[in-house]
mmCIF file of C-alpha atoms in Angstrom:
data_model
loop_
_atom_site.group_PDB
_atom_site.id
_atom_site.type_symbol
_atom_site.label_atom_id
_atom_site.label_comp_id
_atom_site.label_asym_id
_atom_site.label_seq_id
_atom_site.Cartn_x
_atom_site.Cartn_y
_atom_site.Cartn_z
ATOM 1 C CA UNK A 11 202.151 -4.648 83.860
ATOM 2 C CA UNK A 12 198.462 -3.741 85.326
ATOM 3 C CA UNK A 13 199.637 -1.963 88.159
ATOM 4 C CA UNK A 14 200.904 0.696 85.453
ATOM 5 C CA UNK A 15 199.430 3.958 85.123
ATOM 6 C CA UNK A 16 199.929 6.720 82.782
ATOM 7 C CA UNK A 17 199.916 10.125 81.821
ATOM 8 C CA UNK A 18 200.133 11.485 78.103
ATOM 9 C CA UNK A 19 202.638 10.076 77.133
ATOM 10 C CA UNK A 20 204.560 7.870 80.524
ATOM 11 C CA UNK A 21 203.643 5.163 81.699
ATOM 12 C CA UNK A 22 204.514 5.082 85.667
ATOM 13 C CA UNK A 23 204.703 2.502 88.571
ATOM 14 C CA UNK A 24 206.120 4.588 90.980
ATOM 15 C CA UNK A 25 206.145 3.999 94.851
ATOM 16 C CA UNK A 26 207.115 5.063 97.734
ATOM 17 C CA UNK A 27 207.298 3.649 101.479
ATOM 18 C CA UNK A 28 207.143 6.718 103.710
ATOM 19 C CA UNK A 29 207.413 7.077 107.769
ATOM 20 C CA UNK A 30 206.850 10.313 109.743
ATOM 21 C CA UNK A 31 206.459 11.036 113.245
ATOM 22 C CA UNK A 32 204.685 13.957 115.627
ATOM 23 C CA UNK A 33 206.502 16.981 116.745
ATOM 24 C CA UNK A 34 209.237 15.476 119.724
ATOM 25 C CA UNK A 35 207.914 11.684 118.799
ATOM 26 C CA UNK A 36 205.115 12.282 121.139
ATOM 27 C CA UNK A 37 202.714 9.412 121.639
ATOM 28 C CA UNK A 38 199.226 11.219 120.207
ATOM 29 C CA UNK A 39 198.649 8.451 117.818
ATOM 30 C CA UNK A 40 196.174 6.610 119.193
ATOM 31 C CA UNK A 41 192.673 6.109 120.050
ATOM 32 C CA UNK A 42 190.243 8.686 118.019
ATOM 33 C CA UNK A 43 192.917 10.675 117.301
ATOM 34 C CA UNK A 44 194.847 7.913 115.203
ATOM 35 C CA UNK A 45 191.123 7.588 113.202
ATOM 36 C CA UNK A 46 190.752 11.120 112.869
ATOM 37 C CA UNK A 47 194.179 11.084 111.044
ATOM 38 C CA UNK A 48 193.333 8.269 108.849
ATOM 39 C CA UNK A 49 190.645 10.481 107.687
ATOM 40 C CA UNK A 50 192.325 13.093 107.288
ATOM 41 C CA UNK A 51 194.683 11.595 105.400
ATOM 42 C CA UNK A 52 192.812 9.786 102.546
ATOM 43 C CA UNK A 53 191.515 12.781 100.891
ATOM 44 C CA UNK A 54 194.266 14.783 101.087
ATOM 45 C CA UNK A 55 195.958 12.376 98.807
ATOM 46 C CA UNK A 56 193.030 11.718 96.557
ATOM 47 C CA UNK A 57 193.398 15.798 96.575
ATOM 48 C CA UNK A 58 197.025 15.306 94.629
ATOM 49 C CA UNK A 59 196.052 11.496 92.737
ATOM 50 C CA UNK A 60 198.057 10.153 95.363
ATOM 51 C CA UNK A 61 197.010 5.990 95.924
ATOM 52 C CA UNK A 62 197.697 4.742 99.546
ATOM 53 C CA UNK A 63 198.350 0.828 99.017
ATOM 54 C CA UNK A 64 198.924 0.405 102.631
ATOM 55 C CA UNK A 65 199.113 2.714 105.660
ATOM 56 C CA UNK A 66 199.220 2.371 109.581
ATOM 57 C CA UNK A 67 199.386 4.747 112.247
ATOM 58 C CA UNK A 68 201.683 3.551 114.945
ATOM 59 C CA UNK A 69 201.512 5.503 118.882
ATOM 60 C CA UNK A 70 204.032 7.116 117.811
ATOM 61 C CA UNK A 71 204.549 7.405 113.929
ATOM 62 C CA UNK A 72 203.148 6.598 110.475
ATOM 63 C CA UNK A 73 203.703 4.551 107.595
ATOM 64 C CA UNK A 74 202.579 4.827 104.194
ATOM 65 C CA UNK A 75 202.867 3.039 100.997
ATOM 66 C CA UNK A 76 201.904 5.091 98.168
ATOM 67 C CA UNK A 77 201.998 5.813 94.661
ATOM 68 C CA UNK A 78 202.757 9.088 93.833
ATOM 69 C CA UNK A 79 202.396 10.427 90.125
ATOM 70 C CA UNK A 80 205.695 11.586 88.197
ATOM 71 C CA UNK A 81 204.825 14.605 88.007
ATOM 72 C CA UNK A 82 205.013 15.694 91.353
ATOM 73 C CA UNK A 83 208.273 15.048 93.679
ATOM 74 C CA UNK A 84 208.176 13.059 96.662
ATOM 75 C CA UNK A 85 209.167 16.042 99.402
ATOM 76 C CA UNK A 86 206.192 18.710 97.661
ATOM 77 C CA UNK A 87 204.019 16.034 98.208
ATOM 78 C CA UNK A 88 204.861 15.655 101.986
ATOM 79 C CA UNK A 89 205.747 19.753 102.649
ATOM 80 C CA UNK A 90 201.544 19.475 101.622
ATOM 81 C CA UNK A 91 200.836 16.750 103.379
ATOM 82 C CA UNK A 92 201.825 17.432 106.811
ATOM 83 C CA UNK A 93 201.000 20.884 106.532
ATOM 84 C CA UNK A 94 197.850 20.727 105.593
ATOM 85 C CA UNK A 95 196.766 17.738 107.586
ATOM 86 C CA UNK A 96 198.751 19.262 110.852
ATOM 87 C CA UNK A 97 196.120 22.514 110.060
ATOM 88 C CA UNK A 98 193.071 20.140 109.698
ATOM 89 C CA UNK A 99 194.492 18.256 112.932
ATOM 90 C CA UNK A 100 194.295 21.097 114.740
ATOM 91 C CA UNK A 101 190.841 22.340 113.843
ATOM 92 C CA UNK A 102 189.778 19.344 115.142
ATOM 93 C CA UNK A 103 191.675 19.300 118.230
ATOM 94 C CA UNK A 104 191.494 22.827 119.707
ATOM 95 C CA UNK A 105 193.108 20.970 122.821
ATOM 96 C CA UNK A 106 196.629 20.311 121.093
ATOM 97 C CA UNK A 107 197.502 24.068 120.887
ATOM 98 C CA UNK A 108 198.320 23.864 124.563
ATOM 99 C CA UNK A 109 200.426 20.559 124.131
ATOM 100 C CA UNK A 110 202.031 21.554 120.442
ATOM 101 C CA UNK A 111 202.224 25.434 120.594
ATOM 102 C CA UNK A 112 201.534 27.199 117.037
ATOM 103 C CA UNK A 113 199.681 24.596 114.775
ATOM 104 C CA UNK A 114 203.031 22.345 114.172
ATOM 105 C CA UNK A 115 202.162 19.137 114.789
ATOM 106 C CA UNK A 116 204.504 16.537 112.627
ATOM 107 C CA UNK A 117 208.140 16.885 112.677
ATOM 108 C CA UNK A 118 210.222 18.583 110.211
ATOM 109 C CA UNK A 119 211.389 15.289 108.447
ATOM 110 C CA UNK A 120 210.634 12.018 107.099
ATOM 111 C CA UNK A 121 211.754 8.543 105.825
ATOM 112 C CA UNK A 122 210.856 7.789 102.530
ATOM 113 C CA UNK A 123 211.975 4.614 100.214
ATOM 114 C CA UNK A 124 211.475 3.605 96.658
ATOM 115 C CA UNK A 125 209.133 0.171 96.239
ATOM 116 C CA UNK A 126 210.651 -1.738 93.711
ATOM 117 C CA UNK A 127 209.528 -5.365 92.580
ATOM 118 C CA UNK A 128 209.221 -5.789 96.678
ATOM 119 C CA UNK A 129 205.949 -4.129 97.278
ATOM 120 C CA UNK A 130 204.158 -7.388 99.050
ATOM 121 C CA UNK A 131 207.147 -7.130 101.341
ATOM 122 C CA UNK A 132 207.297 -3.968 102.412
ATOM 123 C CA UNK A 133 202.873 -3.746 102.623
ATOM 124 C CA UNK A 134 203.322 -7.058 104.898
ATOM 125 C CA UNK A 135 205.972 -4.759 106.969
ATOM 126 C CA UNK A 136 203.433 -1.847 107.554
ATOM 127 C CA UNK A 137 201.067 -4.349 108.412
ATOM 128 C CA UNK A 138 202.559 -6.247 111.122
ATOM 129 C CA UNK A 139 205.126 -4.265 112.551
ATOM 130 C CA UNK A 140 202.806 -3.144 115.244
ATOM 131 C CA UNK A 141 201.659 -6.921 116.332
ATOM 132 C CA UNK A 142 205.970 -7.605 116.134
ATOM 133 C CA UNK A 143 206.880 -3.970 118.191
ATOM 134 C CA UNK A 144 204.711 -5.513 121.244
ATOM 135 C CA UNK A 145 206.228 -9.133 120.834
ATOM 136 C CA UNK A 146 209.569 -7.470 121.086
ATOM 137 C CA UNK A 147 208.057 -5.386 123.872
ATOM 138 C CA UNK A 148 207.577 -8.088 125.771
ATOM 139 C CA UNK A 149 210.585 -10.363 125.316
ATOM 140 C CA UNK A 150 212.407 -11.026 128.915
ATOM 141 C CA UNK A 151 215.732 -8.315 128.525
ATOM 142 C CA UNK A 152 217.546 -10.073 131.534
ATOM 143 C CA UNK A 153 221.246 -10.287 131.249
ATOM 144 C CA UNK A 154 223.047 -13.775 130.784
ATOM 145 C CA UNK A 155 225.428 -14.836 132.492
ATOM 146 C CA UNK A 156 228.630 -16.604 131.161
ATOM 147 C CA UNK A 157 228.784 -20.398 132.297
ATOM 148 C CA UNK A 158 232.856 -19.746 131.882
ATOM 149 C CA UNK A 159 233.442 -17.381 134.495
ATOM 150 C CA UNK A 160 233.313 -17.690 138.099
#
């Protein structure tokens, strides 16, 4: 396959659809905030040879599809991801101390899923799930009534 990579002596395809959320699910994800975190991101997982296929920062979470080397397991490379991007977060954002106390900004855990032969799925997911949350959002929620009873 050429979406294998290798090491010395592996060859690996391994991925991994991840969702985690802010501290109490708060809605922070958004305007430049939701950028700066993007940005933030990207090179901390260049940093570890971490490839994000597809990412997207919902108000109030984020998903990631991403390949992550054998070598390293799936919850090191989140313990460093959240730390060290909630650190950089906060650098940036003096102003969250007073909303997120001591420099904790994501929650303690996270979703993660292995990407098998369904990787188009699961990328087309992350993409539209924010376009599908609003349609859903807006569907009418009124009770029916059953034509049966009086």
């Amino acid at each position: 396959m050429s979406s294998d990579n290798s090491l010395s002596h592996t060859r690996w395809n391994c991925k991994y659809h991840i969702v985690f959320i802010p501290k109490y699910r708060r809605k922070v994800i958004y305007g430049k905030l939701r950028r700066d975190i993007g940005v933030i991101l990207r090179p901390l997982c260049e940093m570890k040879d971490v490839e994000i296929i597809e990412a997207h920062a919902m108000p109030d979470h984020i998903h990631m599809l991403v390949k992550i080397p054998p070598k390293m397991s799936v919850s090191y490379f989140m313990g460093y991801l959240k730390g060290k991007s909630s650190l950089m977060i906060h650098d940036r954002h003096a102003n969250l101390k007073y909303n997120h106390g001591d420099r904790t900004f994501w929650a303690k855990g996270y979703y993660v899923s292995t990407v098998g032969l369904n990787q188009k799925t699961v990328a087309k997911y992350i993409r539209e799930q924010e376009s599908e949350d609003r349609l859903r959002d807006n569907m009418s929620k009124r009770e029916y009534v059953d034509p049966f009873k009086k």
